[in-house]
Short mmCIF file of C-alpha atoms in Angstrom, two decimals:
data_model
loop_
_atom_site.label_atom_id
_atom_site.label_comp_id
_atom_site.label_asym_id
_atom_site.label_seq_id
_atom_site.Cartn_x
_atom_site.Cartn_y
_atom_site.Cartn_z
CA UNK A 1 -5.13 -4.23 -21.64
CA UNK A 2 -6.59 -3.74 -18.23
CA UNK A 3 -6.17 -6.53 -15.69
CA UNK A 4 -9.82 -7.53 -15.98
CA UNK A 5 -9.69 -7.72 -19.77
CA UNK A 6 -6.91 -10.27 -20.15
CA UNK A 7 -6.12 -13.73 -18.84
CA UNK A 8 -3.30 -14.60 -16.48
CA UNK A 9 -1.45 -17.33 -14.65
CA UNK A 10 -3.27 -19.20 -11.84
CA UNK A 11 -6.37 -17.18 -12.54
CA UNK A 12 -8.53 -19.75 -10.74
CA UNK A 13 -7.10 -18.42 -7.46
CA UNK A 14 -5.30 -15.16 -8.28
CA UNK A 15 -7.39 -12.31 -9.65
CA UNK A 16 -4.63 -9.74 -10.03
CA UNK A 17 -1.14 -8.76 -8.88
CA UNK A 18 -0.23 -5.27 -7.78
CA UNK A 19 2.83 -3.25 -6.86
CA UNK A 20 2.73 0.24 -5.40
CA UNK A 21 5.72 2.53 -4.89
CA UNK A 22 5.46 5.67 -2.73
CA UNK A 23 7.73 8.52 -3.84
CA UNK A 24 8.14 12.15 -2.85
CA UNK A 25 10.02 15.12 -4.22
CA UNK A 26 12.61 16.88 -2.02
CA UNK A 27 11.93 20.43 -0.79
CA UNK A 28 8.16 20.00 -0.83
CA UNK A 29 6.15 19.36 2.33
CA UNK A 30 3.62 16.54 2.58
CA UNK A 31 -0.19 16.53 2.64
CA UNK A 32 -1.98 19.46 4.24
CA UNK A 33 1.26 21.45 4.45
CA UNK A 34 1.30 21.81 0.67
CA UNK A 35 -0.45 24.88 -0.72
CA UNK A 36 -2.34 24.69 -4.01
CA UNK A 37 0.47 26.45 -5.92
CA UNK A 38 3.00 23.83 -4.78
CA UNK A 39 0.55 21.07 -5.60
CA UNK A 40 0.24 22.38 -9.14
CA UNK A 41 4.03 22.57 -9.42
CA UNK A 42 4.36 18.95 -8.37
CA UNK A 43 1.70 17.85 -10.86
CA UNK A 44 3.50 19.75 -13.65
CA UNK A 45 6.88 18.26 -12.70
CA UNK A 46 5.63 14.68 -12.72
CA UNK A 47 3.72 15.26 -15.95
CA UNK A 48 6.89 16.65 -17.58
CA UNK A 49 8.97 13.76 -16.30
CA UNK A 50 6.77 11.31 -18.19
CA UNK A 51 6.05 13.55 -21.18
CA UNK A 52 8.67 11.93 -23.45
CA UNK A 53 6.69 8.96 -24.64
CA UNK A 54 3.18 8.80 -25.98
CA UNK A 55 2.45 5.82 -23.79
CA UNK A 56 0.94 7.87 -20.96
CA UNK A 57 -2.42 9.57 -20.64
CA UNK A 58 -2.70 12.51 -18.27
CA UNK A 59 -5.93 13.29 -16.42
CA UNK A 60 -6.70 16.21 -14.14
CA UNK A 61 -8.34 14.02 -11.53
CA UNK A 62 -9.88 16.84 -9.49
CA UNK A 63 -11.91 17.99 -12.49
CA UNK A 64 -13.55 14.59 -13.00
CA UNK A 65 -17.08 13.99 -11.74
CA UNK A 66 -17.55 12.06 -8.52
CA UNK A 67 -18.93 9.12 -10.52
CA UNK A 68 -15.81 8.97 -12.69
CA UNK A 69 -13.54 9.18 -9.67
CA UNK A 70 -15.32 6.43 -7.74
CA UNK A 71 -15.50 4.31 -10.91
CA UNK A 72 -11.69 4.55 -11.17
CA UNK A 73 -11.50 3.30 -7.59
CA UNK A 74 -13.84 0.41 -8.39
CA UNK A 75 -11.61 -0.57 -11.33
CA UNK A 76 -8.68 -0.63 -8.85
CA UNK A 77 -6.97 2.11 -10.84
CA UNK A 78 -6.77 4.45 -7.86
CA UNK A 79 -7.01 4.16 -4.08
CA UNK A 80 -10.20 5.12 -2.17
CA UNK A 81 -8.27 7.98 -0.53
CA UNK A 82 -7.34 9.36 -3.93
CA UNK A 83 -10.84 8.92 -5.38
CA UNK A 84 -12.55 10.58 -2.44
CA UNK A 85 -9.94 13.22 -1.57
CA UNK A 86 -10.09 16.92 -2.35
CA UNK A 87 -7.79 19.57 -3.83
CA UNK A 88 -5.57 19.48 -6.93
CA UNK A 89 -4.47 16.00 -7.94
CA UNK A 90 -3.78 14.15 -11.16
CA UNK A 91 -3.69 10.67 -12.58
CA UNK A 92 -1.31 9.47 -15.25
CA UNK A 93 -2.32 6.20 -16.83
CA UNK A 94 -0.18 4.05 -19.07
CA UNK A 95 -1.80 3.53 -22.46
CA UNK A 96 -1.71 -0.25 -21.94
CA UNK A 97 -3.90 0.15 -18.83
CA UNK A 98 -1.48 -1.56 -16.43
CA UNK A 99 0.10 1.41 -14.65
CA UNK A 100 -1.46 4.30 -12.77
CA UNK A 101 0.54 7.15 -11.31
CA UNK A 102 -1.41 8.99 -8.66
CA UNK A 103 -0.06 12.48 -8.10
CA UNK A 104 -0.86 13.92 -4.67
CA UNK A 105 -2.37 10.92 -3.01
CA UNK A 106 -0.97 10.55 0.52
CA UNK A 107 2.51 10.89 -0.99
CA UNK A 108 3.45 13.22 -3.83
CA UNK A 109 3.68 10.27 -6.18
CA UNK A 110 2.21 6.78 -5.98
CA UNK A 111 3.16 4.48 -8.81
CA UNK A 112 0.73 1.59 -9.04
CA UNK A 113 0.89 -1.29 -11.47
CA UNK A 114 -1.75 -3.96 -11.76
CA UNK A 115 -1.47 -7.07 -13.89
CA UNK A 116 -3.82 -10.04 -14.38
CA UNK A 117 -3.48 -13.31 -12.47
CA UNK A 118 -0.30 -14.29 -10.66
CA UNK A 119 2.22 -11.91 -12.22
CA UNK A 120 3.97 -10.07 -9.40
CA UNK A 121 7.33 -9.98 -11.19
CA UNK A 122 5.72 -8.35 -14.19
CA UNK A 123 3.94 -5.78 -12.01
CA UNK A 124 7.20 -5.09 -10.17
CA UNK A 125 9.21 -4.65 -13.39
CA UNK A 126 6.65 -2.20 -14.75
CA UNK A 127 6.64 -0.19 -11.52
CA UNK A 128 10.44 -0.12 -11.48
CA UNK A 129 10.56 1.08 -15.07
CA UNK A 130 8.32 4.06 -14.27
CA UNK A 131 10.24 4.70 -11.06
CA UNK A 132 13.45 4.89 -13.13
CA UNK A 133 11.89 7.38 -15.54
CA UNK A 134 10.71 9.63 -12.72
CA UNK A 135 14.04 9.29 -10.90
CA UNK A 136 15.97 10.49 -13.95
CA UNK A 137 13.98 13.74 -14.03
CA UNK A 138 13.00 14.43 -10.43
CA UNK A 139 14.85 14.83 -7.16
CA UNK A 140 13.25 12.00 -5.18
CA UNK A 141 13.36 12.29 -1.37
CA UNK A 142 15.67 9.63 -0.02
CA UNK A 143 17.85 9.06 3.01
CA UNK A 144 20.74 6.60 3.05
CA UNK A 145 19.60 5.11 6.32
CA UNK A 146 15.81 5.31 6.03
CA UNK A 147 15.48 4.79 2.27
CA UNK A 148 12.65 6.48 0.40
CA UNK A 149 11.09 9.14 2.62
CA UNK A 150 7.32 8.94 2.82
CA UNK A 151 4.51 10.90 4.46
CA UNK A 152 3.65 8.01 6.78
CA UNK A 153 6.54 6.26 8.56
CA UNK A 154 4.92 2.88 7.85
CA UNK A 155 6.08 3.20 4.22
CA UNK A 156 9.69 4.24 4.85
CA UNK A 157 12.42 2.21 3.17
CA UNK A 158 11.32 0.76 -0.13
CA UNK A 159 7.97 2.60 -0.09
CA UNK A 160 6.69 -0.56 -1.72
CA UNK A 161 3.50 -2.48 -1.19
CA UNK A 162 3.27 -5.66 -3.26
CA UNK A 163 -0.02 -7.52 -3.20
CA UNK A 164 -2.08 -10.25 -4.78
CA UNK A 165 -5.87 -10.25 -4.96
CA UNK A 166 -6.87 -13.83 -4.20
CA UNK A 167 -10.18 -15.64 -4.63
CA UNK A 168 -10.31 -17.92 -1.58
CA UNK A 169 -13.70 -19.68 -1.22
CA UNK A 170 -12.02 -22.90 -0.06
CA UNK A 171 -10.02 -21.29 2.74
CA UNK A 172 -12.98 -19.08 3.72
CA UNK A 173 -15.26 -22.14 3.87
CA UNK A 174 -12.78 -24.12 5.98
CA UNK A 175 -12.91 -21.42 8.66
CA UNK A 176 -9.12 -21.12 8.68
CA UNK A 177 -9.03 -17.42 7.83
CA UNK A 178 -8.31 -16.29 11.37
CA UNK A 179 -5.36 -18.64 11.73
CA UNK A 180 -4.10 -17.69 8.26
CA UNK A 181 -4.26 -14.06 9.33
CA UNK A 182 -2.13 -14.83 12.39
CA UNK A 183 0.39 -16.88 10.44
CA UNK A 184 0.80 -14.21 7.78
CA UNK A 185 1.20 -11.55 10.47
CA UNK A 186 4.15 -13.42 11.94
CA UNK A 187 6.05 -13.23 8.66
CA UNK A 188 5.30 -9.58 7.95
CA UNK A 189 2.38 -10.08 5.57
CA UNK A 190 -1.22 -9.03 5.99
CA UNK A 191 -4.57 -10.21 4.59
CA UNK A 192 -7.65 -8.06 4.16
CA UNK A 193 -11.10 -8.58 2.72
CA UNK A 194 -11.63 -6.70 -0.54
CA UNK A 195 -14.00 -4.14 0.95
CA UNK A 196 -13.97 -4.62 4.72
CA UNK A 197 -11.43 -5.87 7.22
CA UNK A 198 -11.32 -9.66 6.97
CA UNK A 199 -14.85 -9.83 5.66
CA UNK A 200 -15.74 -12.98 3.74
CA UNK A 201 -18.90 -11.49 2.25
CA UNK A 202 -17.06 -9.70 -0.54
CA UNK A 203 -17.06 -12.49 -3.08
CA UNK A 204 -14.37 -14.38 -1.12
CA UNK A 205 -11.83 -11.89 -2.41
CA UNK A 206 -8.84 -11.17 -0.23
CA UNK A 207 -5.77 -9.06 -0.67
CA UNK A 208 -2.46 -10.28 0.71
CA UNK A 209 0.39 -7.80 0.94
CA UNK A 210 3.67 -7.03 2.68
CA UNK A 211 3.52 -4.99 5.84
CA UNK A 212 7.17 -4.13 6.36
CA UNK A 213 9.10 -1.81 4.04
CA UNK A 214 12.28 -1.04 5.97
CA UNK A 215 15.19 -3.48 6.25
CA UNK A 216 14.08 -5.66 3.34
CA UNK A 217 14.86 -5.10 -0.32
CA UNK A 218 12.22 -4.87 -3.03
CA UNK A 219 13.35 -8.19 -4.51
CA UNK A 220 13.15 -9.94 -1.13
CA UNK A 221 9.66 -8.53 -0.57
CA UNK A 222 8.40 -9.81 -3.92
CA UNK A 223 10.15 -13.18 -3.54
CA UNK A 224 8.58 -13.75 -0.12
CA UNK A 225 5.11 -12.84 -1.31
CA UNK A 226 5.51 -15.10 -4.36
CA UNK A 227 6.64 -18.00 -2.19
CA UNK A 228 3.75 -17.66 0.28
CA UNK A 229 1.21 -17.11 -2.51
CA UNK A 230 2.34 -20.30 -4.25
CA UNK A 231 1.70 -22.23 -1.05
CA UNK A 232 -1.68 -20.59 -0.58
CA UNK A 233 -2.70 -21.43 -4.16
CA UNK A 234 -2.01 -25.11 -3.47
CA UNK A 235 -3.84 -24.99 -0.15
CA UNK A 236 -6.84 -23.24 -1.69
CA UNK A 237 -7.09 -25.76 -4.53
CA UNK A 238 -6.95 -28.66 -2.08
CA UNK A 239 -9.64 -27.14 0.15
CA UNK A 240 -11.91 -26.43 -2.82
CA UNK A 241 -11.63 -30.03 -3.93
CA UNK A 242 -12.32 -31.18 -0.38
CA UNK A 243 -15.38 -28.94 -0.13
CA UNK A 244 -16.64 -30.34 -3.43
CA UNK A 245 -16.04 -33.97 -2.50
CA UNK A 246 -17.86 -33.47 0.83
CA UNK A 247 -21.20 -32.94 -0.98
CA UNK A 248 -20.93 -32.72 -4.76
CA UNK A 249 -24.65 -32.58 -5.34
CA UNK A 250 -25.38 -29.73 -2.92
CA UNK A 251 -22.46 -27.62 -4.10
CA UNK A 252 -23.28 -28.22 -7.77
CA UNK A 253 -26.85 -27.19 -7.06
CA UNK A 254 -25.72 -23.97 -5.38
CA UNK A 255 -23.37 -23.13 -8.25
CA UNK A 256 -25.94 -23.87 -10.96
CA UNK A 257 -28.65 -21.88 -9.17
CA UNK A 258 -26.33 -18.87 -9.03
CA UNK A 259 -25.44 -19.33 -12.69
CA UNK A 260 -29.14 -19.49 -13.49
CA UNK A 261 -29.74 -16.20 -11.67
CA UNK A 262 -26.89 -14.61 -13.60
CA UNK A 263 -28.41 -15.76 -16.88
CA UNK A 264 -32.03 -14.82 -16.21
CA UNK A 265 -32.43 -12.31 -13.37
CA UNK A 266 -33.69 -8.84 -14.25
CA UNK A 267 -32.62 -7.09 -11.03
CA UNK A 268 -29.36 -7.79 -9.17
CA UNK A 269 -27.96 -5.73 -6.28
CA UNK A 270 -24.26 -5.47 -5.38
CA UNK A 271 -24.45 -7.89 -2.48
CA UNK A 272 -26.10 -10.53 -4.63
CA UNK A 273 -23.57 -9.90 -7.38
CA UNK A 274 -20.70 -10.80 -5.05
CA UNK A 275 -22.42 -14.00 -4.00
CA UNK A 276 -23.20 -15.01 -7.60
CA UNK A 277 -19.66 -14.16 -8.68
CA UNK A 278 -18.18 -16.24 -5.89
CA UNK A 279 -20.38 -19.31 -6.56
CA UNK A 280 -19.93 -19.29 -10.33
CA UNK A 281 -16.18 -18.58 -10.16
CA UNK A 282 -15.86 -21.56 -7.85
CA UNK A 283 -17.95 -23.60 -10.29
CA UNK A 284 -15.61 -22.70 -13.15
CA UNK A 285 -12.52 -23.78 -11.21
CA UNK A 286 -14.17 -27.10 -10.24
CA UNK A 287 -15.20 -27.78 -13.84
CA UNK A 288 -18.92 -27.66 -12.92
CA UNK A 289 -19.34 -24.76 -15.38
CA UNK A 290 -17.29 -24.65 -18.55
CA UNK A 291 -18.94 -21.99 -20.67
CA UNK A 292 -17.47 -19.00 -18.88
CA UNK A 293 -13.92 -18.14 -17.73
CA UNK A 294 -12.65 -16.71 -14.45
CA UNK A 295 -11.40 -13.56 -16.21
CA UNK A 296 -14.85 -13.04 -17.75
CA UNK A 297 -16.36 -13.17 -14.28
CA UNK A 298 -13.77 -10.69 -12.99
CA UNK A 299 -14.72 -8.38 -15.85
CA UNK A 300 -18.39 -8.74 -14.95
CA UNK A 301 -17.65 -7.91 -11.32
CA UNK A 302 -15.82 -4.70 -12.25
CA UNK A 303 -18.33 -3.65 -14.90
CA UNK A 304 -21.20 -4.13 -12.42
CA UNK A 305 -19.82 -1.98 -9.62
CA UNK A 306 -22.19 0.93 -8.82
CA UNK A 307 -20.18 3.91 -10.12
CA UNK A 308 -18.89 1.99 -13.17
CA UNK A 309 -22.51 1.14 -14.06
CA UNK A 310 -23.57 4.78 -13.80
CA UNK A 311 -20.55 5.91 -15.84
CA UNK A 312 -20.96 3.33 -18.61
CA UNK A 313 -24.76 3.27 -18.99
CA UNK A 314 -27.00 6.17 -19.88
CA UNK A 315 -29.98 6.87 -17.67
CA UNK A 316 -28.77 4.93 -14.64
CA UNK A 317 -29.41 6.93 -11.48
CA UNK A 318 -31.28 5.33 -8.59
CA UNK A 319 -30.84 1.92 -6.99
CA UNK A 320 -33.56 0.28 -9.08
CA UNK A 321 -32.14 1.41 -12.42
CA UNK A 322 -28.67 0.36 -11.25
CA UNK A 323 -29.87 -3.14 -10.33
CA UNK A 324 -31.58 -3.39 -13.73
CA UNK A 325 -28.44 -2.24 -15.59
CA UNK A 326 -26.38 -4.67 -13.51
CA UNK A 327 -28.54 -7.64 -14.48
CA UNK A 328 -28.40 -6.56 -18.15
CA UNK A 329 -24.61 -6.17 -18.02
CA UNK A 330 -24.20 -9.63 -16.50
CA UNK A 331 -26.38 -11.19 -19.21
CA UNK A 332 -24.62 -9.30 -21.98
CA UNK A 333 -21.10 -10.16 -20.81
CA UNK A 334 -22.01 -13.81 -20.17
CA UNK A 335 -23.35 -14.25 -23.68
CA UNK A 336 -20.47 -12.44 -25.39
CA UNK A 337 -17.75 -14.12 -27.46
CA UNK A 338 -15.04 -15.96 -25.49
CA UNK A 339 -12.41 -13.55 -24.16
CA UNK A 340 -9.45 -15.88 -23.79
CA UNK A 341 -8.82 -19.02 -21.84
CA UNK A 342 -7.18 -19.81 -18.55
CA UNK B 1 -12.90 11.31 16.04
CA UNK B 2 -14.02 14.33 18.06
CA UNK B 3 -12.53 15.28 21.39
CA UNK B 4 -14.78 13.82 24.06
CA UNK B 5 -14.50 16.92 26.28
CA UNK B 6 -15.08 19.92 24.02
CA UNK B 7 -16.73 17.94 21.19
CA UNK B 8 -15.39 20.58 18.80
CA UNK B 9 -11.84 19.72 17.81
CA UNK B 10 -10.45 16.45 16.49
CA UNK B 11 -9.06 14.16 19.16
CA UNK B 12 -5.30 13.80 18.73
CA UNK B 13 -4.23 12.57 22.18
CA UNK B 14 -5.33 9.07 23.06
CA UNK B 15 -4.80 8.09 26.65
CA UNK B 16 -5.45 4.81 28.33
CA UNK B 17 -4.51 3.70 31.81
CA UNK B 18 -5.02 0.50 33.69
CA UNK B 19 -4.61 0.63 37.42
CA UNK B 20 -5.24 -2.59 39.36
CA UNK B 21 -7.45 -3.83 36.55
CA UNK B 22 -9.49 -0.61 36.37
CA UNK B 23 -9.34 0.80 32.89
CA UNK B 24 -9.89 4.38 31.86
CA UNK B 25 -9.47 5.85 28.39
CA UNK B 26 -9.67 9.38 27.02
CA UNK B 27 -9.65 10.78 23.49
CA UNK B 28 -8.86 14.46 23.62
CA UNK B 29 -7.80 17.38 21.48
CA UNK B 30 -4.49 19.10 22.25
CA UNK B 31 -6.19 21.91 24.18
CA UNK B 32 -8.24 19.67 26.46
CA UNK B 33 -5.29 17.32 26.91
CA UNK B 34 -3.17 20.24 28.04
CA UNK B 35 -5.87 21.21 30.60
CA UNK B 36 -6.15 17.62 31.79
CA UNK B 37 -2.38 17.41 32.09
CA UNK B 38 -2.33 20.54 34.24
CA UNK B 39 -5.07 19.12 36.44
CA UNK B 40 -2.96 16.03 36.93
CA UNK B 41 -5.59 13.83 35.26
CA UNK B 42 -3.16 12.38 32.79
CA UNK B 43 -0.39 10.37 34.33
CA UNK B 44 2.72 11.19 32.37
CA UNK B 45 5.40 9.53 34.41
CA UNK B 46 5.24 6.05 32.88
CA UNK B 47 8.45 4.70 31.45
CA UNK B 48 8.29 5.09 27.68
CA UNK B 49 9.28 1.49 26.95
CA UNK B 50 6.45 0.09 29.01
CA UNK B 51 3.97 2.21 27.17
CA UNK B 52 5.28 1.43 23.74
CA UNK B 53 5.34 -2.30 24.20
CA UNK B 54 1.66 -2.36 25.18
CA UNK B 55 -0.64 -2.56 22.18
CA UNK B 56 -3.07 0.29 22.57
CA UNK B 57 -6.45 0.68 20.92
CA UNK B 58 -6.01 -0.77 17.44
CA UNK B 59 -2.79 1.04 16.74
CA UNK B 60 -2.81 0.10 13.07
CA UNK B 61 -6.03 2.05 12.56
CA UNK B 62 -4.94 5.13 14.42
CA UNK B 63 -1.52 5.91 13.12
CA UNK B 64 -1.67 9.08 15.14
CA UNK B 65 -1.17 6.94 18.15
CA UNK B 66 2.14 5.71 16.78
CA UNK B 67 3.51 8.96 18.06
CA UNK B 68 0.72 10.45 20.09
CA UNK B 69 1.16 9.27 23.63
CA UNK B 70 0.77 11.85 26.36
CA UNK B 71 4.03 11.12 28.12
CA UNK B 72 5.93 11.93 24.96
CA UNK B 73 4.05 15.17 24.52
CA UNK B 74 5.22 16.07 28.00
CA UNK B 75 8.79 15.23 27.11
CA UNK B 76 9.04 17.21 23.94
CA UNK B 77 6.99 20.35 24.26
CA UNK B 78 9.82 22.09 26.09
CA UNK B 79 12.16 21.28 23.24
CA UNK B 80 10.58 23.71 20.74
CA UNK B 81 12.59 22.32 17.83
CA UNK B 82 11.06 23.07 14.42
CA UNK B 83 11.68 21.47 11.06
CA UNK B 84 13.53 24.05 8.94
CA UNK B 85 11.65 23.11 5.76
CA UNK B 86 8.01 22.80 6.85
CA UNK B 87 8.04 24.35 10.32
CA UNK B 88 6.50 21.28 11.99
CA UNK B 89 7.31 20.52 15.61
CA UNK B 90 7.57 17.00 16.96
CA UNK B 91 4.23 17.62 18.61
CA UNK B 92 2.70 18.25 15.17
CA UNK B 93 4.14 14.96 13.95
CA UNK B 94 2.65 13.15 16.93
CA UNK B 95 -0.73 14.76 16.42
CA UNK B 96 -0.82 13.86 12.74
CA UNK B 97 0.95 10.53 13.01
CA UNK B 98 2.87 11.48 9.89
CA UNK B 99 5.91 13.51 8.91
CA UNK B 100 5.43 17.11 7.75
CA UNK B 101 7.99 16.86 4.95
CA UNK B 102 10.94 14.67 3.94
CA UNK B 103 13.27 16.89 6.00
CA UNK B 104 11.34 16.07 9.23
CA UNK B 105 13.01 12.66 9.29
CA UNK B 106 16.40 14.34 9.61
CA UNK B 107 15.23 17.04 12.03
CA UNK B 108 13.57 14.57 14.38
CA UNK B 109 15.71 11.52 13.71
CA UNK B 110 16.41 10.92 17.42
CA UNK B 111 12.78 11.30 18.45
CA UNK B 112 11.53 9.05 15.64
CA UNK B 113 14.07 6.25 15.75
CA UNK B 114 12.30 4.08 18.34
CA UNK B 115 8.93 4.47 16.59
CA UNK B 116 10.40 3.54 13.22
CA UNK B 117 12.17 0.54 14.66
CA UNK B 118 8.94 -0.54 16.36
CA UNK B 119 6.91 -0.31 13.14
CA UNK B 120 9.37 -2.15 10.94
CA UNK B 121 11.52 -4.18 13.32
CA UNK B 122 14.50 -2.61 11.53
CA UNK B 123 16.19 0.77 11.30
CA UNK B 124 18.23 0.61 8.10
CA UNK B 125 17.11 0.52 4.49
CA UNK B 126 18.58 -2.25 2.37
CA UNK B 127 16.64 -1.81 -0.87
CA UNK B 128 17.00 0.32 -3.98
CA UNK B 129 18.00 3.96 -4.23
CA UNK B 130 17.55 6.88 -6.63
CA UNK B 131 20.32 7.07 -9.22
CA UNK B 132 21.99 10.07 -7.61
CA UNK B 133 22.54 8.00 -4.45
CA UNK B 134 23.56 4.85 -6.26
CA UNK B 135 26.95 6.34 -7.21
CA UNK B 136 27.57 7.29 -3.57
CA UNK B 137 26.49 3.86 -2.41
CA UNK B 138 28.78 2.14 -4.88
CA UNK B 139 31.66 4.43 -3.90
CA UNK B 140 31.19 3.64 -0.23
CA UNK B 141 31.21 -0.04 -1.02
CA UNK B 142 34.38 0.40 -3.10
CA UNK B 143 36.10 2.27 -0.24
CA UNK B 144 35.10 -0.44 2.22
CA UNK B 145 36.43 -3.17 -0.05
CA UNK B 146 39.72 -1.29 -0.63
CA UNK B 147 40.18 -0.81 3.11
CA UNK B 148 39.56 -4.48 3.64
CA UNK B 149 41.98 -5.34 0.80
CA UNK B 150 44.74 -3.19 2.31
CA UNK B 151 44.29 -4.86 5.69
CA UNK B 152 44.48 -8.32 4.14
CA UNK B 153 47.52 -7.39 2.01
CA UNK B 154 49.37 -6.04 5.07
CA UNK B 155 48.52 -9.15 7.05
CA UNK B 156 49.89 -11.24 4.21
CA UNK B 157 52.96 -8.96 4.05
CA UNK B 158 52.13 -8.19 0.44
CA UNK B 159 53.26 -4.56 0.78
CA UNK B 160 53.39 -3.87 -2.92
CA UNK B 161 49.71 -4.74 -3.28
CA UNK B 162 48.87 -2.77 -0.12
CA UNK B 163 50.60 0.31 -1.53
CA UNK B 164 48.76 -0.03 -4.83
CA UNK B 165 45.39 -0.29 -3.06
CA UNK B 166 46.32 2.60 -0.76
CA UNK B 167 47.04 4.82 -3.77
CA UNK B 168 43.74 3.82 -5.32
CA UNK B 169 41.94 4.64 -2.08
CA UNK B 170 43.70 8.00 -1.82
CA UNK B 171 42.72 8.86 -5.37
CA UNK B 172 39.07 8.03 -4.65
CA UNK B 173 39.08 10.02 -1.42
CA UNK B 174 40.71 13.01 -3.11
CA UNK B 175 38.10 12.92 -5.84
CA UNK B 176 35.30 12.57 -3.33
CA UNK B 177 36.71 15.50 -1.34
CA UNK B 178 36.75 17.64 -4.49
CA UNK B 179 33.16 16.74 -5.19
CA UNK B 180 32.10 17.79 -1.74
CA UNK B 181 33.73 21.21 -2.13
#
């Protein structure tokens, strides 16, 4: 099941956990230095390496429509660079919807696993399993001193980026984001707003990840991120409670108004969606709203992204029809049967 | 970003100077940078360390600038070294901010070492390895531990044990030598 279709640990604060491994094949150049024939060879090699089991689905990504490609980005299956790039490239997806292997992103191979809630170890194990399968069939570029060799020197070493997508309305409200950013920077971690750099307008969603990949092992990287995330979860819960206690009535009113809009609005744009999502998700964690779960709201957010809406609904084209389909999707998913509990 | 002089090519050389508090910055393509260099507009005599330690123009956004400082261009153009696999020069790497192929890291290991250490604060990988390297890694560790064992045995005057370990080490080295042939 995809990360937004299942529940997970600490879901009130952690939306999803992700691990990405950058890998390259020896004797092939990187990026623009690769001709189309070599690109096709690489795609075929990676496809063959994972052809044993039936648990993978291969997609010629370049042949997909722009809508399908951007929708994959909005579902966090692929990176923006991969979705918007050009030239031959392919995507291999695990049948369980938790692993995505991007072929010819910035590196020849990018293994990405994404799991619901706070589950970094699980995401790491899945990524390592695929890495092992590829390693047994392919000659992966590696240097004993520099580790895995990558297109960009910022990924040398483990080639690993571990991250958690966090919902942080408490920390964002407290105004401590800037200082958190500085503190994380000092210990080799980085925080970014979901869409823009450090922006708090994106539904209070922030991604925290490791910055350094050389001189630290994969296990150390994950352990450090887990340790810091645990502390942040506690801090976030405390700040939410504090925000609530400061003016229960006003906050409850804001949350219920947003919930009301979700239930009854007929047109909702993306910006409003993020605000509604953030308010109601906060309401769920505070116990103000108990008829919807955090994972249901995450599902709504993904299913209401512009390209996903166009892909999944017939006749959606312009902004107006998108806003209409968005409002319908919210209502439909809110009224659906329960999809699991926290 | 387009070159601010010709407005045709992409800017790949980013130059900033600060003299007595007066700041001047230029974003140029290779061609215009070369002209500016010839005209003496770009000061290229700064010590490399001083330049590198100064954070320039949102370095994390412009990875090109990780390599692409004019004084380094000056230093390396005469070199003419090319990567045997992809044909990239160090100047290409600086312009792109990225390696041309995995082999570039070996070809330009000296030129890249300070940049890599600056990005990561480390120079040596300590994490996992592909299976074909794991055997080599384990072997190296075994050799190191045998060498250490021999030293300890000799110090303890346990010559029998030292001889046994020495034979084991010889056997491993002989096998390794065969493999390399």
